[in-house]
Every structure is written in C-alpha cells, then in structure tokens.
mmCIF file of C-alpha atoms in Angstrom:
data_model
loop_
_atom_site.group_PDB
_atom_site.id
_atom_site.type_symbol
_atom_site.label_atom_id
_atom_site.label_comp_id
_atom_site.label_asym_id
_atom_site.label_seq_id
_atom_site.Cartn_x
_atom_site.Cartn_y
_atom_site.Cartn_z
ATOM 1 C CA MET A 1 -34.702 -13.367 -0.732
ATOM 2 C CA LYS A 2 -31.028 -11.338 0.272
ATOM 3 C CA GLN A 3 -30.563 -7.895 1.189
ATOM 4 C CA ILE A 4 -28.811 -5.279 -0.993
ATOM 5 C CA PRO A 5 -26.167 -3.660 0.695
ATOM 6 C CA LEU A 6 -25.724 0.019 1.329
ATOM 7 C CA PRO A 7 -22.702 0.837 0.641
ATOM 8 C CA ILE A 8 -21.070 2.307 4.129
ATOM 9 C CA GLY A 9 -18.462 5.333 2.741
ATOM 10 C CA PRO A 10 -15.291 4.637 0.784
ATOM 11 C CA ALA A 11 -12.482 4.068 3.587
ATOM 12 C CA PRO A 12 -10.400 7.264 3.840
ATOM 13 C CA ALA A 13 -7.744 7.913 1.837
ATOM 14 C CA PRO A 14 -4.030 6.828 2.585
ATOM 15 C CA ASP A 15 -2.021 9.513 4.497
ATOM 16 C CA LEU A 16 0.808 10.360 6.370
ATOM 17 C CA HIS A 17 -1.766 10.588 9.822
ATOM 18 C CA ASN A 18 -3.572 6.969 9.560
ATOM 19 C CA PHE A 19 -0.668 5.131 8.644
ATOM 20 C CA LEU A 20 0.521 2.856 11.523
ATOM 21 C CA PRO A 21 3.924 2.859 11.772
ATOM 22 C CA GLY A 22 4.934 0.166 14.198
ATOM 23 C CA GLY A 23 7.980 -0.237 13.966
ATOM 24 C CA ASN A 24 8.447 2.073 11.088
ATOM 25 C CA ALA A 25 8.429 5.608 12.293
ATOM 26 C CA ALA A 26 11.768 6.848 11.767
ATOM 27 C CA ALA A 27 10.513 6.962 7.918
ATOM 28 C CA LEU A 28 7.103 8.198 8.938
ATOM 29 C CA HIS A 29 8.527 11.116 10.472
ATOM 30 C CA HIS A 30 10.948 11.388 7.563
ATOM 31 C CA LEU A 31 8.222 12.428 5.373
ATOM 32 C CA GLN A 32 5.944 14.370 7.727
ATOM 33 C CA ALA A 33 8.836 16.324 8.676
ATOM 34 C CA LEU A 34 10.920 16.695 5.253
ATOM 35 C CA ALA A 35 11.176 19.900 3.539
ATOM 36 C CA LEU A 36 10.390 19.806 -0.561
ATOM 37 C CA PRO A 37 12.895 19.557 -2.113
ATOM 38 C CA SER A 38 15.271 17.181 -0.532
ATOM 39 C CA ALA A 39 17.195 14.351 -0.162
ATOM 40 C CA PRO A 40 15.744 11.232 -3.097
ATOM 41 C CA VAL A 41 13.566 9.127 -0.561
ATOM 42 C CA TYR A 42 13.822 5.223 -1.148
ATOM 43 C CA LEU A 43 10.843 2.622 0.996
ATOM 44 C CA TRP A 44 11.783 -1.347 0.160
ATOM 45 C CA GLY A 45 10.169 -4.296 2.307
ATOM 46 C CA ALA A 46 7.754 -6.979 1.437
ATOM 47 C CA SER A 47 3.965 -6.601 -0.102
ATOM 48 C CA GLY A 48 2.286 -4.571 2.704
ATOM 49 C CA THR A 49 4.505 -3.251 4.572
ATOM 50 C CA GLY A 50 3.294 0.605 3.763
ATOM 51 C CA LYS A 51 5.097 1.681 0.972
ATOM 52 C CA THR A 52 2.692 2.611 -1.186
ATOM 53 C CA HIS A 53 1.188 4.087 1.415
ATOM 54 C CA LEU A 54 3.560 6.542 2.594
ATOM 55 C CA LEU A 55 4.170 7.615 -0.872
ATOM 56 C CA ARG A 56 0.128 8.239 -1.021
ATOM 57 C CA GLY A 57 0.301 10.160 2.013
ATOM 58 C CA LEU A 58 3.283 12.292 1.114
ATOM 59 C CA ALA A 59 1.738 13.290 -2.147
ATOM 60 C CA ALA A 60 -1.567 13.990 0.268
ATOM 61 C CA ARG A 61 0.524 16.316 2.022
ATOM 62 C CA CYS A 62 2.104 18.504 -1.114
ATOM 63 C CA GLN A 63 -0.798 17.985 -2.780
ATOM 64 C CA ALA A 64 -2.753 19.787 0.636
ATOM 65 C CA GLU A 65 -0.690 22.358 0.212
ATOM 66 C CA GLY A 66 -1.491 23.591 -2.906
ATOM 67 C CA GLN A 67 1.731 21.641 -4.523
ATOM 68 C CA ARG A 68 1.213 19.289 -8.121
ATOM 69 C CA VAL A 69 2.265 15.928 -8.220
ATOM 70 C CA GLY A 70 3.056 13.648 -11.049
ATOM 71 C CA TRP A 71 3.345 9.556 -10.213
ATOM 72 C CA PHE A 72 4.937 6.610 -11.704
ATOM 73 C CA ASP A 73 4.007 3.044 -11.324
ATOM 74 C CA ALA A 74 5.888 0.419 -12.816
ATOM 75 C CA GLU A 75 2.681 -0.246 -15.078
ATOM 76 C CA GLU A 76 1.914 3.428 -16.425
ATOM 77 C CA PRO A 77 2.065 3.664 -19.850
ATOM 78 C CA LEU A 78 5.253 5.769 -21.756
ATOM 79 C CA PRO A 79 6.786 8.077 -21.979
ATOM 80 C CA TRP A 80 6.775 9.775 -19.123
ATOM 81 C CA THR A 81 7.594 13.617 -18.267
ATOM 82 C CA LEU A 82 8.362 15.559 -15.415
ATOM 83 C CA GLN A 83 6.322 18.897 -15.050
ATOM 84 C CA PRO A 84 8.499 21.613 -14.703
ATOM 85 C CA ASP A 85 5.619 23.254 -12.261
ATOM 86 C CA TRP A 86 5.786 20.036 -10.078
ATOM 87 C CA ALA A 87 6.616 19.789 -6.330
ATOM 88 C CA LEU A 88 7.017 16.116 -5.301
ATOM 89 C CA VAL A 89 7.368 12.742 -8.630
ATOM 90 C CA VAL A 90 6.852 9.389 -7.288
ATOM 91 C CA ILE A 91 8.114 5.673 -8.607
ATOM 92 C CA ASP A 92 6.163 2.729 -7.211
ATOM 93 C CA ARG A 93 7.139 -0.840 -7.864
ATOM 94 C CA CYS A 94 10.781 0.007 -9.164
ATOM 95 C CA GLU A 95 11.652 -3.589 -8.619
ATOM 96 C CA ALA A 96 9.151 -4.187 -12.140
ATOM 97 C CA LEU A 97 10.146 -1.749 -13.725
ATOM 98 C CA SER A 98 11.228 -2.541 -17.697
ATOM 99 C CA PRO A 99 14.241 -1.263 -19.673
ATOM 100 C CA ALA A 100 11.456 0.858 -20.906
ATOM 101 C CA ALA A 101 10.052 2.465 -17.971
ATOM 102 C CA GLN A 102 14.166 2.139 -16.196
ATOM 103 C CA GLN A 103 15.223 4.980 -18.661
ATOM 104 C CA ALA A 104 12.561 6.639 -18.490
ATOM 105 C CA ALA A 105 12.697 6.963 -14.110
ATOM 106 C CA PHE A 106 16.519 7.813 -14.658
ATOM 107 C CA ALA A 107 15.576 10.762 -17.557
ATOM 108 C CA LEU A 108 12.868 11.460 -14.290
ATOM 109 C CA PHE A 109 15.557 12.036 -12.043
ATOM 110 C CA ILE A 110 17.649 13.664 -14.417
ATOM 111 C CA ASP A 111 15.030 16.421 -14.930
ATOM 112 C CA ALA A 112 14.376 16.385 -11.359
ATOM 113 C CA THR A 113 17.237 17.332 -10.379
ATOM 114 C CA THR A 114 17.792 20.064 -12.731
ATOM 115 C CA HIS A 115 14.065 21.769 -11.796
ATOM 116 C CA THR A 116 14.232 20.864 -8.185
ATOM 117 C CA VAL A 117 11.701 19.085 -7.599
ATOM 118 C CA GLN A 118 11.341 16.433 -5.071
ATOM 119 C CA VAL A 119 11.731 12.551 -5.616
ATOM 120 C CA ALA A 120 10.345 9.416 -3.746
ATOM 121 C CA ALA A 121 9.961 5.817 -5.069
ATOM 122 C CA ALA A 122 9.798 3.016 -3.478
ATOM 123 C CA GLY A 123 9.931 -1.075 -4.313
ATOM 124 C CA ARG A 124 10.269 -4.851 -2.589
ATOM 125 C CA LEU A 125 14.035 -4.424 -2.297
ATOM 126 C CA PRO A 126 16.533 -2.261 -1.860
ATOM 127 C CA PRO A 127 17.970 -0.528 -4.235
ATOM 128 C CA VAL A 128 21.828 -2.477 -5.013
ATOM 129 C CA ASP A 129 19.296 -5.878 -5.442
ATOM 130 C CA LEU A 130 16.804 -4.346 -7.117
ATOM 131 C CA PRO A 131 17.083 -5.841 -11.643
ATOM 132 C CA LEU A 132 17.646 -2.631 -12.746
ATOM 133 C CA ARG A 133 20.465 -0.695 -14.456
ATOM 134 C CA ASP A 134 22.959 0.694 -12.273
ATOM 135 C CA ASP A 135 23.196 4.085 -13.049
ATOM 136 C CA LEU A 136 19.204 4.068 -12.070
ATOM 137 C CA ARG A 137 19.556 2.299 -8.592
ATOM 138 C CA THR A 138 22.503 4.353 -7.825
ATOM 139 C CA ARG A 139 20.071 7.221 -8.030
ATOM 140 C CA LEU A 140 17.578 5.551 -6.128
ATOM 141 C CA ALA A 141 20.531 4.756 -3.161
ATOM 142 C CA TRP A 142 21.236 7.983 -3.025
ATOM 143 C CA GLY A 143 19.477 9.711 -0.681
ATOM 144 C CA HIS A 144 17.094 8.667 2.275
ATOM 145 C CA VAL A 145 16.831 4.514 2.440
ATOM 146 C CA PHE A 146 14.101 3.467 4.708
ATOM 147 C CA ALA A 147 13.773 -0.954 4.993
ATOM 148 C CA LEU A 148 9.771 -0.623 6.058
ATOM 149 C CA GLN A 149 9.385 -3.915 8.837
ATOM 150 C CA PRO A 150 5.489 -5.493 8.875
ATOM 151 C CA LEU A 151 3.131 -5.013 11.320
ATOM 152 C CA SER A 152 3.252 -7.681 14.513
ATOM 153 C CA ASP A 153 0.472 -9.005 14.922
ATOM 154 C CA ALA A 154 -0.673 -7.002 17.952
ATOM 155 C CA GLU A 155 -0.604 -4.748 15.337
ATOM 156 C CA THR A 156 -2.650 -6.257 12.485
ATOM 157 C CA ARG A 157 -5.315 -6.892 15.151
ATOM 158 C CA ALA A 158 -5.451 -3.427 15.999
ATOM 159 C CA ALA A 159 -5.776 -2.108 12.434
ATOM 160 C CA LEU A 160 -8.339 -4.308 12.141
ATOM 161 C CA ARG A 161 -10.399 -3.507 15.039
ATOM 162 C CA ARG A 162 -10.086 -0.216 13.760
ATOM 163 C CA GLU A 163 -11.326 -0.714 11.236
ATOM 164 C CA GLY A 164 -13.958 -2.094 11.964
ATOM 165 C CA ASP A 165 -15.588 -0.258 14.844
ATOM 166 C CA ARG A 166 -15.532 2.801 11.200
ATOM 167 C CA ARG A 167 -18.040 0.007 10.359
ATOM 168 C CA GLY A 168 -20.033 -0.035 13.397
ATOM 169 C CA ILE A 169 -18.715 -4.067 13.318
ATOM 170 C CA LEU A 170 -17.716 -6.079 16.208
ATOM 171 C CA LEU A 171 -14.927 -8.568 14.676
ATOM 172 C CA PRO A 172 -14.571 -12.327 17.173
ATOM 173 C CA ASP A 173 -11.619 -12.933 18.296
ATOM 174 C CA GLU A 174 -11.713 -16.273 16.609
ATOM 175 C CA LEU A 175 -12.222 -14.595 13.431
ATOM 176 C CA MET A 176 -9.057 -12.331 13.527
ATOM 177 C CA ASP A 177 -7.095 -15.272 14.750
ATOM 178 C CA HIS A 178 -8.306 -17.952 11.309
ATOM 179 C CA LEU A 179 -7.915 -14.567 9.942
ATOM 180 C CA LEU A 180 -4.151 -14.177 10.237
ATOM 181 C CA THR A 181 -3.633 -17.988 11.075
ATOM 182 C CA HIS A 182 -4.822 -18.870 7.049
ATOM 183 C CA PHE A 183 -3.732 -15.618 4.873
ATOM 184 C CA PRO A 184 -0.900 -13.408 4.652
ATOM 185 C CA ARG A 185 -0.102 -11.455 7.324
ATOM 186 C CA ASP A 186 -0.806 -8.430 4.364
ATOM 187 C CA LEU A 187 -3.052 -5.582 5.747
ATOM 188 C CA GLY A 188 -3.682 -4.503 2.257
ATOM 189 C CA HIS A 189 -5.081 -8.213 1.961
ATOM 190 C CA LEU A 190 -6.279 -8.594 4.955
ATOM 191 C CA MET A 191 -8.603 -5.342 4.947
ATOM 192 C CA LYS A 192 -9.795 -6.129 0.825
ATOM 193 C CA LEU A 193 -10.700 -9.821 2.357
ATOM 194 C CA PHE A 194 -12.751 -7.955 5.852
ATOM 195 C CA ASP A 195 -14.392 -5.691 2.944
ATOM 196 C CA ARG A 196 -15.531 -8.732 0.442
ATOM 197 C CA LEU A 197 -16.999 -10.626 3.891
ATOM 198 C CA ASP A 198 -18.763 -7.741 5.304
ATOM 199 C CA THR A 199 -20.717 -7.188 1.936
ATOM 200 C CA PHE A 200 -20.975 -11.004 2.262
ATOM 201 C CA ALA A 201 -23.108 -10.891 5.524
ATOM 202 C CA LEU A 202 -24.699 -7.470 5.272
ATOM 203 C CA ALA A 203 -26.641 -9.385 2.100
ATOM 204 C CA GLU A 204 -27.170 -12.493 4.139
ATOM 205 C CA GLY A 205 -28.213 -10.815 6.965
ATOM 206 C CA ARG A 206 -25.586 -12.818 9.220
ATOM 207 C CA ARG A 207 -22.794 -11.696 11.623
ATOM 208 C CA LEU A 208 -19.363 -11.555 10.936
ATOM 209 C CA THR A 209 -18.120 -15.730 12.085
ATOM 210 C CA VAL A 210 -15.765 -18.522 10.885
ATOM 211 C CA PRO A 211 -17.653 -20.643 8.599
ATOM 212 C CA LEU A 212 -19.320 -17.638 7.305
ATOM 213 C CA LEU A 213 -16.556 -16.197 5.989
ATOM 214 C CA ARG A 214 -16.136 -20.288 4.721
ATOM 215 C CA ARG A 215 -19.258 -20.279 2.685
ATOM 216 C CA MET A 216 -17.970 -16.515 1.219
ATOM 217 C CA LEU A 217 -14.964 -18.440 -0.229
ATOM 218 C CA ALA A 218 -16.344 -21.525 -1.295
ATOM 219 C CA GLU A 219 -19.021 -19.569 -3.413
ATOM 220 C CA GLN A 220 -17.309 -16.516 -4.814
ATOM 221 C CA PRO A 221 -13.401 -17.009 -4.785
ATOM 222 C CA GLY A 222 -10.933 -14.503 -5.024
ATOM 223 C CA GLY A 223 -7.586 -16.010 -5.575
ATOM 224 C CA ALA A 224 -4.935 -18.271 -4.909
ATOM 225 C CA ALA A 225 -4.702 -17.691 -1.293
ATOM 226 C CA ASP A 226 -8.373 -18.185 -1.302
ATOM 227 C CA ALA A 227 -8.116 -20.801 -3.013
ATOM 228 C CA ASP A 228 -6.351 -22.869 -0.364
ATOM 229 C CA GLU A 229 -8.315 -21.222 2.322
ATOM 230 C CA VAL A 230 -11.251 -23.694 1.340
ATOM 231 C CA ARG A 231 -8.991 -27.293 0.915
ATOM 232 C CA ALA A 232 -7.445 -26.096 4.124
ATOM 233 C CA ALA A 233 -11.422 -25.658 5.372
#
C-alpha cells in the first residue's frame, strides 16, 4: 500500500530576493535599483538562466509597492492592450513572437513611451539575432541589455541543497552527481524533477536515491530527457 504524499507547501514565488545571481549580479542589481520609469530592460540567455525569474521578481517588486503590472508572453492571446495605470509592462519569450504578436509588442512599446510606462522583456537571443521585425529589435536593444549566464555546477548544487533543506531532505552526493551528469543543467528542469522525485519517494516511503529516480522515470516518464535517462540507466 502506498502512502498519500502530503504537500509541504509551494516553493517560494520568484522574486528578486530569492534569485541566485551566480554570474548575473549586474542584472539583478540593476533591477533592484531600477527607478520606474526608466530605459527599457532586455534580458537574454539560454533556458534556465533565470530570465523569467528576474522578470517575475521585478513585477513582484512593483506589485508590493502597490503598482499594477501587465504581463505578455509569446503565447498570450491577442489583442494586447496597455492600460494607462500600469507601472510596468513585461514581454517574455520574445524569440517566439508571431508576426501578429510582434505588431502587438511594437504597439506596446509606443504606448508605453507615451504613458511613461516601464518596459522589461526577455528572450533566448540578443536583440540583434532575434527573428523579429527591425523596428521591434531596435526597441528591445535601445535600453539596458544583459546577457545571463547559467549557474555553475557548484551554484546549481547549492540551489538544489537549499530546496532540499526547505523540504527537510538531505540530498545524497551520488544523486546530485547523477542529476548533473544525466540531465540538462537547467535549474528549472532540475527543480521540477526534484519535486517529482520527492513526491514519488513520499508515496513509496523511500529515501531519495539514484535507483529510486531510475524507477520513477521508468514508471512515470515525463519527456524526452527522461526517456534518454531511462535508456542510459
């Protein structure tokens, strides 16, 4: 008979205080000190470097100060309309904007300038390399642009251990080594995998180990990366 895992509580919401900067201290400090409205901010880097975390942190900072925020993602349905009482408008995943969304994003920039609203955006590529219309690329590159770097192995380990401490779990070194060797070193992906494994371990009444991880992936495959791991086991 399996146990029913009891939720330990959601992970803390992304904010500027729980972001692990690693080599991205300049971007973090800029957002912490940003006086709104100011020049646009654009963050770019590979998946897992913390772009969305920082954008959410800036949004949370504004909301904590009683300001309203508009958030747009590449998959957000159109139309996109800027509200004049917003203090910040965010555009995430710029590399995936459709032609119609590019038009909407450009219009947001124009309206934000008219109403002195702060703009912050992010994408996987620097502005010059984005597959976007020229006038939108120019707007994204006009202000402060920060290239985000992934965490080092030591920093990723520290982040996983911190989450383990929050859950009251000691992560064995061999499990940490396995995670960093067999999976993408994307902190977001690793945290989701850790959450799955913790839930599975609670249901099975087992400690977190490499064999338990392999068994979970065999019984509950969750994607291409998991399938690769099962084959390599």
